Short mmCIF file of C-alpha atoms and ligand atoms in Angstrom, two decimals:
data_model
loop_
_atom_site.label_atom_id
_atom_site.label_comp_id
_atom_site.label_asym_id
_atom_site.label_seq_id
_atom_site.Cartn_x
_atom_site.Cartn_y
_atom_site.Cartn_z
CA UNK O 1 70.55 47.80 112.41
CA UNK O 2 71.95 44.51 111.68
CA UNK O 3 70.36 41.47 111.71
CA UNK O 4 71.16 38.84 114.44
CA UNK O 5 72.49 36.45 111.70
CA UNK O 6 74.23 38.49 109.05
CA UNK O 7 77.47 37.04 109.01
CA UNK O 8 76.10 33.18 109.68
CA UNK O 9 76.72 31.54 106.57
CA UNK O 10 73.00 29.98 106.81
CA UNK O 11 70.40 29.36 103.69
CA UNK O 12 67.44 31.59 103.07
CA UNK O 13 64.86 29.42 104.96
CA UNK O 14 66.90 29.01 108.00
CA UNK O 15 67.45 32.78 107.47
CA UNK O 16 63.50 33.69 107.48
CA UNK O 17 63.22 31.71 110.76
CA UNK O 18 66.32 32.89 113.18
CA UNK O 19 66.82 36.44 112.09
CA UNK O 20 65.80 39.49 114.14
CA UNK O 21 65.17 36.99 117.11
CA UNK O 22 66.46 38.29 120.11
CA UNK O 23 65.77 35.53 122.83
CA UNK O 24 67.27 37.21 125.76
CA UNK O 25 65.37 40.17 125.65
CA UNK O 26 62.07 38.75 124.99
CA UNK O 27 62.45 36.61 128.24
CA UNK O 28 63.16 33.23 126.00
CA UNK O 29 60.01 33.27 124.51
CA UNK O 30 60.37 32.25 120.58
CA UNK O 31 58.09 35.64 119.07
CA UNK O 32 58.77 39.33 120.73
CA UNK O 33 56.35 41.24 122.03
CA UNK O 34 53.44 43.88 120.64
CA UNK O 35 54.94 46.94 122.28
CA UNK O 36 52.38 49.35 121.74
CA UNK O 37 54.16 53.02 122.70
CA UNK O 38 54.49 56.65 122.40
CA UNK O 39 56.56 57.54 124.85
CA UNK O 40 59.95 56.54 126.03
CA UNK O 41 61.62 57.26 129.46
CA UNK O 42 64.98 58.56 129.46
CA UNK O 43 66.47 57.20 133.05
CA UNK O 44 68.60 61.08 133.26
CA UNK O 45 68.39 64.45 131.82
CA UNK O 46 71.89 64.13 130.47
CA UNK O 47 70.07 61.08 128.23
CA UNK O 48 67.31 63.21 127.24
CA UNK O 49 69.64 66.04 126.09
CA UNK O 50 71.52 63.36 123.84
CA UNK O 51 68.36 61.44 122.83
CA UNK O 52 70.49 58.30 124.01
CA UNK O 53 69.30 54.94 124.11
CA UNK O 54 68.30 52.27 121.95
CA UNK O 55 64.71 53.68 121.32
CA UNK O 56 63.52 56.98 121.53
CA UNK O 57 60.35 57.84 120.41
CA UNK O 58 57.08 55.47 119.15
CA UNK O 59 57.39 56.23 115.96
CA UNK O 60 61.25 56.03 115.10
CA UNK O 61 61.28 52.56 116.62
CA UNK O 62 60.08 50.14 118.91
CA UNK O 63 61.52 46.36 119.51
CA UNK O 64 58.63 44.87 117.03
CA UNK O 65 59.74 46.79 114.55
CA UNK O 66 63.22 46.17 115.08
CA UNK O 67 62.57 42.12 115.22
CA UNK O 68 60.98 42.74 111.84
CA UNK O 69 63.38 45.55 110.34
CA UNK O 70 66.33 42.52 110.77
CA UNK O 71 64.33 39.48 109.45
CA UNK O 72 63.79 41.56 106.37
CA UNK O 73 67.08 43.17 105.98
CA UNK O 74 68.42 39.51 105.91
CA UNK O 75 65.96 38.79 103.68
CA UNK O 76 66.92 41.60 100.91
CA UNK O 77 70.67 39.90 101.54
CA UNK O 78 73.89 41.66 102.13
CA UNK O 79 72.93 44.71 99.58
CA UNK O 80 70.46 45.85 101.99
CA UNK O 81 71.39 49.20 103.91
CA UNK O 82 67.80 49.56 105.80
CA UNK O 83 64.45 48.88 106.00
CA UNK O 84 61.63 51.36 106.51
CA UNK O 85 58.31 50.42 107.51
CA UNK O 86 54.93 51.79 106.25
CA UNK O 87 50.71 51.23 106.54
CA UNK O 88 49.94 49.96 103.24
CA UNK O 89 51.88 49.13 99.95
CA UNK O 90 50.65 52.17 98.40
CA UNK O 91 52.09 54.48 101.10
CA UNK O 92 55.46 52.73 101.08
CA UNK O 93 55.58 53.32 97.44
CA UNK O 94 54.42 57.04 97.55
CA UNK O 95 56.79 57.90 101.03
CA UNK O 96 59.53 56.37 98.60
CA UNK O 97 59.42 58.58 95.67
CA UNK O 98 58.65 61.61 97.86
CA UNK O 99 61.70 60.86 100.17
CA UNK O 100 63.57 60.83 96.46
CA UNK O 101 62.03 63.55 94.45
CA UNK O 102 61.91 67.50 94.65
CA UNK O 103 59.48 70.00 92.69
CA UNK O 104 61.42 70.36 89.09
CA UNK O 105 62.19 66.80 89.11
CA UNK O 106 61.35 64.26 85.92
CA UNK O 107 60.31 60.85 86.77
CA UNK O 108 60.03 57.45 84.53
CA UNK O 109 57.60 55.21 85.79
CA UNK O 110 56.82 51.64 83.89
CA UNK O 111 53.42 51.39 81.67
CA UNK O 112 52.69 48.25 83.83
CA UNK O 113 53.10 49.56 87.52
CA UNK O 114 50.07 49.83 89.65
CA UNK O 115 47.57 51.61 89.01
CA UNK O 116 46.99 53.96 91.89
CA UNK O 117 50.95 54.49 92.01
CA UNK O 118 49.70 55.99 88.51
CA UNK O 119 47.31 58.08 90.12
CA UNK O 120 49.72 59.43 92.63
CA UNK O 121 52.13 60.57 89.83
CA UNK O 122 49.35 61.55 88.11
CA UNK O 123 47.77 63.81 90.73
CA UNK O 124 49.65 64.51 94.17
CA UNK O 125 53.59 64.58 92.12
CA UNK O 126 51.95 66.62 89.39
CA UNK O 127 50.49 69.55 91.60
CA UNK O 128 53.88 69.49 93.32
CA UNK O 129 56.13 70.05 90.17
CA UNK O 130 57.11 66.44 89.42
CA UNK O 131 56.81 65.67 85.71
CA UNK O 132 55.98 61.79 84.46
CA UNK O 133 56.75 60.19 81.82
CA UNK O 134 55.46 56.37 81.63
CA UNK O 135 57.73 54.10 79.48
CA UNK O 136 57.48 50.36 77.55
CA UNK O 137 58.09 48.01 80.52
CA UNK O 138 59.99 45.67 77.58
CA UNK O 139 62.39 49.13 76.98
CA UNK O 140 65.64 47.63 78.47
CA UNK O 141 68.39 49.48 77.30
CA UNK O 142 66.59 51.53 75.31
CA UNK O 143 65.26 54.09 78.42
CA UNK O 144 68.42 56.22 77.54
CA UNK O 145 66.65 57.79 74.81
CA UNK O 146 63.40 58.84 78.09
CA UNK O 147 66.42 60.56 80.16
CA UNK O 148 66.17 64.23 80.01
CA UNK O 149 68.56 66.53 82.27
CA UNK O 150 66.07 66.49 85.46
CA UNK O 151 65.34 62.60 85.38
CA UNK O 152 65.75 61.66 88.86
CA UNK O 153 64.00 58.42 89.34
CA UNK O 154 62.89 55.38 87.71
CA UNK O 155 60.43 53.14 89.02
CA UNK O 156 59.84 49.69 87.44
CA UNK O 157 57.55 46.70 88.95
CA UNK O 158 58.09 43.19 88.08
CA UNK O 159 56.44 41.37 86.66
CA UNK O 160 53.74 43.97 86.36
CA UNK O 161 51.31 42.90 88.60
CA UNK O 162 48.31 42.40 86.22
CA UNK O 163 49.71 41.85 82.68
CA UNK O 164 52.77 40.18 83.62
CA UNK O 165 55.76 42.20 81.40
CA UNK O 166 59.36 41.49 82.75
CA UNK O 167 61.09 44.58 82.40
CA UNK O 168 65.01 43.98 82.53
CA UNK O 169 65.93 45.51 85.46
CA UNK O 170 69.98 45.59 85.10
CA UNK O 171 70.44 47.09 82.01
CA UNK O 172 67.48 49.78 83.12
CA UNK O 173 69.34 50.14 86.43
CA UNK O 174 72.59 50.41 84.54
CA UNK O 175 71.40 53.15 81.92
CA UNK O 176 70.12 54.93 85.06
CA UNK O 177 73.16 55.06 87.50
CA UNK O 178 74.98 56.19 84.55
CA UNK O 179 72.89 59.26 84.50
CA UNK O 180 72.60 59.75 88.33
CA UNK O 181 68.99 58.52 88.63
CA UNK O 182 67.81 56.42 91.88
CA UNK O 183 65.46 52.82 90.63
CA UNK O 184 62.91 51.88 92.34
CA UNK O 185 61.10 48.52 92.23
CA UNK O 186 57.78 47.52 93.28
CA UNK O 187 58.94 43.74 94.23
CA UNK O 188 55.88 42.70 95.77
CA UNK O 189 55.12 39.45 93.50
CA UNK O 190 58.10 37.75 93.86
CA UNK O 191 59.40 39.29 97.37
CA UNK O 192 62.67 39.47 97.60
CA UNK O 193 62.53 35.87 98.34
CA UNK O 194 62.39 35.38 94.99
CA UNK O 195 63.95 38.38 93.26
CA UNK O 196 67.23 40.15 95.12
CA UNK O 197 66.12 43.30 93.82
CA UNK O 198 68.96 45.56 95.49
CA UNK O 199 71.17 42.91 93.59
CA UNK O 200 69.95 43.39 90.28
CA UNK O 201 70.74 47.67 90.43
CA UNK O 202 67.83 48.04 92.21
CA UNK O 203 68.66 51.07 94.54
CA UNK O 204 65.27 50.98 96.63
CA UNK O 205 62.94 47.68 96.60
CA UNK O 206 59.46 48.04 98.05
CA UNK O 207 57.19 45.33 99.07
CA UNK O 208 52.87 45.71 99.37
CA UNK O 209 53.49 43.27 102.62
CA UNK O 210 49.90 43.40 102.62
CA UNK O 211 50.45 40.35 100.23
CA UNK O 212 52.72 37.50 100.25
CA UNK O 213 54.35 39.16 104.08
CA UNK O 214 51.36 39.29 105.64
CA UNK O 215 50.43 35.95 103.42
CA UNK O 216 47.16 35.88 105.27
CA UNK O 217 44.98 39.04 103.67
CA UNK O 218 44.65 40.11 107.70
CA UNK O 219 46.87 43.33 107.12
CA UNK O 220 47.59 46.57 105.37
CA UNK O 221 51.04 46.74 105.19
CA UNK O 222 54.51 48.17 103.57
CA UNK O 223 58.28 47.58 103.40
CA UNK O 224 60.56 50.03 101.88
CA UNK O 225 64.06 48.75 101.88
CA UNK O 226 67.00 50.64 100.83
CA UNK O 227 70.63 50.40 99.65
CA UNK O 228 73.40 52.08 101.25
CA UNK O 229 73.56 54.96 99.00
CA UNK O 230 69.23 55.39 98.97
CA UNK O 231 69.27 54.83 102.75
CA UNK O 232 70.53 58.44 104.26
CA UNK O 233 67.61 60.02 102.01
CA UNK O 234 64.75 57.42 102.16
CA UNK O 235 65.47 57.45 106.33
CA UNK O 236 65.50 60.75 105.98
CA UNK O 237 61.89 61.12 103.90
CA UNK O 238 60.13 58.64 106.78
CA UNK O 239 61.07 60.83 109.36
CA UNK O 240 60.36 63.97 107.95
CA UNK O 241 56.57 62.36 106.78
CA UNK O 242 55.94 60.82 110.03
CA UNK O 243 55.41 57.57 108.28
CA UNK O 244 55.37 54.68 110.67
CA UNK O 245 53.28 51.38 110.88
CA UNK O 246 50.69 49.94 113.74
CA UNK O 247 52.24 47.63 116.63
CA UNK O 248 49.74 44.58 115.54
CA UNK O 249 50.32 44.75 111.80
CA UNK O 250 53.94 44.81 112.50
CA UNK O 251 53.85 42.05 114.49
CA UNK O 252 51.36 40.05 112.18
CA UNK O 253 54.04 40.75 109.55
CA UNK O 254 56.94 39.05 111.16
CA UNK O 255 54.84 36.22 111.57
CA UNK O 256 53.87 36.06 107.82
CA UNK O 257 58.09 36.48 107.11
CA UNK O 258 58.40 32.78 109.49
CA UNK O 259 56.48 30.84 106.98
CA UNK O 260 57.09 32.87 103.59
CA UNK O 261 59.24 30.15 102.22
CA UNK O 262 56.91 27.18 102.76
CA UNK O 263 53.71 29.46 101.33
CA UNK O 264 55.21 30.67 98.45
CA UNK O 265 56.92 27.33 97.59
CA UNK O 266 53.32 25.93 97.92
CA UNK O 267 51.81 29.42 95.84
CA UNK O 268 54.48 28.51 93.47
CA UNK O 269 53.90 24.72 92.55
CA UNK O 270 50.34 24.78 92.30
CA UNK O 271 50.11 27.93 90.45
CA UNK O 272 52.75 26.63 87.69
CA UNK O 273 50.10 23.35 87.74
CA UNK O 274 47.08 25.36 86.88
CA UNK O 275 49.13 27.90 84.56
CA UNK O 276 50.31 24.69 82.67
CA UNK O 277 46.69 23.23 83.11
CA UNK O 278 45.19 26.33 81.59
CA UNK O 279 46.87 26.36 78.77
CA UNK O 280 45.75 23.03 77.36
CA UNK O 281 42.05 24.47 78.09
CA UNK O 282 40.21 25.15 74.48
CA UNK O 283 38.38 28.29 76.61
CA UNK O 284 42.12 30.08 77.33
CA UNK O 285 43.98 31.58 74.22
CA UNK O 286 46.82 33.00 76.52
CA UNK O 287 48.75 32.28 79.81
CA UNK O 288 50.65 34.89 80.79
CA UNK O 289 52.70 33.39 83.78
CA UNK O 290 56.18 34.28 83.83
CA UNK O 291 57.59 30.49 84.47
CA UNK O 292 56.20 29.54 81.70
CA UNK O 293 58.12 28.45 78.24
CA UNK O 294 55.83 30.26 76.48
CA UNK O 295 55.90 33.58 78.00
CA UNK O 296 57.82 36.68 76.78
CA UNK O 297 59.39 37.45 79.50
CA UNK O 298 60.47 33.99 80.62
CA UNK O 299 64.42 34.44 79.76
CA UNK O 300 64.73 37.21 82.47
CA UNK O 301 62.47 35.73 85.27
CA UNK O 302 64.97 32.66 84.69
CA UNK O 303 67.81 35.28 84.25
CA UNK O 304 67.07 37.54 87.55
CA UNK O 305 64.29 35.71 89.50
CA UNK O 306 64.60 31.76 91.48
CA UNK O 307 61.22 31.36 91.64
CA UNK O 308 57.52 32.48 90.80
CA UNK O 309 54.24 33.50 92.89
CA UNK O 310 50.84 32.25 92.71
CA UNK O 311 49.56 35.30 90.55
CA UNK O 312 48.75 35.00 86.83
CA UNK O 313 46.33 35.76 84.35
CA UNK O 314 45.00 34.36 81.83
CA UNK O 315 42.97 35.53 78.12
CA UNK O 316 39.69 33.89 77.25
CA UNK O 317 39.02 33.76 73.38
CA UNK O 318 36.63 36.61 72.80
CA UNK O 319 33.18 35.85 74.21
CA UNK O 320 30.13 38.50 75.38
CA UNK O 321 30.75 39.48 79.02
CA UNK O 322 27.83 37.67 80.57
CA UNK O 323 29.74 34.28 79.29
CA UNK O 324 32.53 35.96 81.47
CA UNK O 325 30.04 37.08 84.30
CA UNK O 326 28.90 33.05 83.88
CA UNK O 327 32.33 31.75 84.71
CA UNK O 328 32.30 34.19 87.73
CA UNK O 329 29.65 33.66 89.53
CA UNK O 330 30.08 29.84 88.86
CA UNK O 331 33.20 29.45 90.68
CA UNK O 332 33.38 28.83 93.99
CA UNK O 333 36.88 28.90 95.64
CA UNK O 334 37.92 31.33 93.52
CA UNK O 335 36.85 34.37 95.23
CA UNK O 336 36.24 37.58 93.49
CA UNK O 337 37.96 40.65 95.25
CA UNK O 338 40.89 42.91 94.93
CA UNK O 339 44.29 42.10 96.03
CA UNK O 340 46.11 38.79 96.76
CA UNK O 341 48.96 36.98 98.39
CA UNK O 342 46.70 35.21 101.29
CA UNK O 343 46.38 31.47 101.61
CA UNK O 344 42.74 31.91 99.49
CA UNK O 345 42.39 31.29 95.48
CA UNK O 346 40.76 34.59 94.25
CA UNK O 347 39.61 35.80 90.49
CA UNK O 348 38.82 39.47 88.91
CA UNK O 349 38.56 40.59 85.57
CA UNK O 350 40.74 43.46 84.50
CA UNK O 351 41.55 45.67 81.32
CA UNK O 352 44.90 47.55 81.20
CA UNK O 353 43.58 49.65 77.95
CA UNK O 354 41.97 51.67 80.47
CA UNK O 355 45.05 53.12 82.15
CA UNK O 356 48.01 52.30 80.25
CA UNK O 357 49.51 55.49 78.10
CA UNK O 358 53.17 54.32 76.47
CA UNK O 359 52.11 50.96 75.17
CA UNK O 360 48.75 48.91 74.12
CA UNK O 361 46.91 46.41 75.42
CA UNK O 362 45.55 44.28 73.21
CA UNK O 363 45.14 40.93 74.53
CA UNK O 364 43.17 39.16 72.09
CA UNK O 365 40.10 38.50 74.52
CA UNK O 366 38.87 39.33 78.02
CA UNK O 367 41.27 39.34 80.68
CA UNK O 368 41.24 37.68 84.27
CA UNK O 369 44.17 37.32 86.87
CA UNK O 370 44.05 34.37 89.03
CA UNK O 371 45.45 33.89 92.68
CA UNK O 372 46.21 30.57 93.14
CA UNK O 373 46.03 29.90 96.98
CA UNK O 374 46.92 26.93 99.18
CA UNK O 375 43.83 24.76 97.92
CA UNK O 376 44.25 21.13 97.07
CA UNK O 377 44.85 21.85 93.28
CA UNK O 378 42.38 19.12 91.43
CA UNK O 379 39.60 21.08 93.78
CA UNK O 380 41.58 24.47 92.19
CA UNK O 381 41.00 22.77 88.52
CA UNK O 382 37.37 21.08 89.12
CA UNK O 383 36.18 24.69 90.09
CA UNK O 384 37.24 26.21 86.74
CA UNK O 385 36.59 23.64 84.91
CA UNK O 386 32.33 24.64 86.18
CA UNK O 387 33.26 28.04 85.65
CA UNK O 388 34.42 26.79 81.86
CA UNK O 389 31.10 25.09 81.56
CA UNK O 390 28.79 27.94 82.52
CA UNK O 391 31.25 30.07 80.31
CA UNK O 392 30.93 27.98 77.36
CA UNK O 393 26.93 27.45 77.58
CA UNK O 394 26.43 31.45 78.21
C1 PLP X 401 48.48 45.68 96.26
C2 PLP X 401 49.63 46.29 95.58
C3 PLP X 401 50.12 47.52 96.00
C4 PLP X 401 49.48 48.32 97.10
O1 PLP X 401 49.46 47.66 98.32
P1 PLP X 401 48.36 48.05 99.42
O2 PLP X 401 48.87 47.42 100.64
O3 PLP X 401 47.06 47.53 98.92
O4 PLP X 401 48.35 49.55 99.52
C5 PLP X 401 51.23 48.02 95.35
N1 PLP X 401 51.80 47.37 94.33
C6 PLP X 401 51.34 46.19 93.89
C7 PLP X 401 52.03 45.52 92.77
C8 PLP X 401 50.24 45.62 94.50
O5 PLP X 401 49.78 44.47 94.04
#
């Protein structure tokens, strides 16, 4: 599947606009259609007998997912073998390390990865004979001493999507091809707009398009894309699972992809504004925002990233929770609810102590990640600042 523009020696924007557009076919108008299908006519029986044609079946294919399969293999960049296509982040994450894995296989997962892809591990790739082991997301070089003789996979996210760790990716990915073992990265704060994952060693990169994609929190939705060597066995995997993704999402996706550049430029410059804001506050002891200075893991993002999302978080200095509960139900734009990556500002209170097993977590106060949407940003700051207020008199 190659995308319309993959030898056009155009910049990333232009990219995100003109690829997987195929004018002709959808009658000059600018956005294809939602086919909705099952079924596919073969014109003879010699056709059926060969399965030829461009699409066969609903769920191997239909030309919405093909317009979206190319913008985003143009988006992972040259690297990019395939792209598979999934209902939520979660399930492109879990069809990706069963497409990989076998009973009898050994898997290192990061400390700071998602917490239900912890649960899966945990639960479903236990009971099938899949052993975890969960490792410092700071490690580096160091994961040599995880590998046993069955490690077959690695999966890393970053940054880790609520405590921010950078875990360096190339010399993890090197340590790893080494020893024969696939990496797999959960991209989905930077998208590969902003981190060429499959460039960095990654081997497959998977996005929770449910977020910055679909950039408008009006779709469940997952991208699993591949390298040439992962390809044959995460194509493989899909098919076998039956994984595939609804006509409307798919289509809603594509249309998130058009804009991606100008949101997350936006996402980006107002969320470095209130990360730099915050940290002046007296009420915040810690930003941990990856383009910041001041952050541990700011020589890699620098290193292996070219930009940053609009998803921090920050620590309060220790205070009861109802001065934290104070701040929360003061604030107004910041909505409180789980995930992130729409145009909206959004707030909730977390604690990795609960989950994490290979490292601590002690932040030095409560713990909230911010969203920083496409609000004017002195509203952005004026709403905190209330929250601060009711914080400080609780
Ligand atoms: C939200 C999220 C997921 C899961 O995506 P869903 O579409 O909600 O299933 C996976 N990884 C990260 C880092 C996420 O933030």
């Amino acid at each position: 599947m190659k995308p319309s523009n993959q030898s056009a020696p155009f910049g990333t924007e232009t990219s995100l606009v003109t690829s997987g557009r195929d004018t002709a076919a959808q009658k000059g108008f600018v956005n294809p259609p939602v086919v909705r299908g099952s079924t596919v006519l073969y014109p003879t029986a010699e056709d059926l007998h060969e399965h030829r044609g461009e699409y066969q079946y609903g769920r191997h294919g239909t030309p919405t997912t093909k317009a979206l399969q190319q913008a985003l293999q143009a988006l992972e960049g040259p690297k990019c073998a395939g792209v598979g296509l999934a209902p939520s982040g979660l399930a492109a994450i879990t069809t990706a390390l069963l497409a990989v894995l076998k009973s009898g296989d050994h898997l290192l997962v990061c400390d700071n990865a998602y917490r239900p892809t912890r649960n899966f591990c945990n639960g479903l790739l236990a009971r099938y004979g899949v052993e975890t082991t969960y490792f410092d997301p700071l490690i580096g070089a160091g994961i040599a001493a995880h590998f046993k003789p069955n490690t077959r996979a690695i999966l890393v996210e970053a940054p880790g999507s609520q405590s921010f760790e950078l875990p360096d990716i190339p010399a993890i990915a090197k340590v790893a091809h080494e020893r024969g073992a696939i990496v797999l990265d959960d991209n989905t704060w930077a998208t590969p707009l902003y981190h060429r994952s499959l460039e960095q060693g990654v081997d497959i990169s998977i996005q929770a398009a449910t977020k910055y994609i679909g950039g408008h929190s009006d779709i469940m939705f997952g991208t699993i894309s591949a390298n040439a060597e992962a390809w044959p066995l995460l194509t493989e995997g899909i098919r076998l699972l039956g994984v595939c993704a609804g006509p409307d999402d798919v289509f809603l996706a594509l249309r998130g992809v058009r804009t991606l550049a100008v949101r997350l430029a936006h996402h980006q410059r107002s969320a470095l504004e209130m990360a730099r804001w915050l940290a002046t506050r007296p009420e915040v002891v810690n930003v941990l925002h990856p383009g910041l200075e001041s952050h541990p893991g700011h020589a890699i993002w620098k290193r292996d990233f070219t930009g940053a999302s609009g998803l921090f978080s920050i620590v309060l200095k220790p205070a009861p929770q109802k001065a934290v509960d104070a701040l929360l139900n003061t604030v107004r734009l910041f909505g409180m609810g789980y995930s992130w990556g729409g145009f909206e500002s959004l707030v909730i209170p977390f604690d990795c102590s609960s989950y994490r097993t290979a490292t601590a977590w002690s932040p030095g106060g409560p713990t909230l990640r911010l969203h920083i949407g496409l609000e004017n940003v002195e509203d952005l700051k004026a709403d905190l600042s209330r929250g601060f207020d009711a914080f400080n008199a609780a």
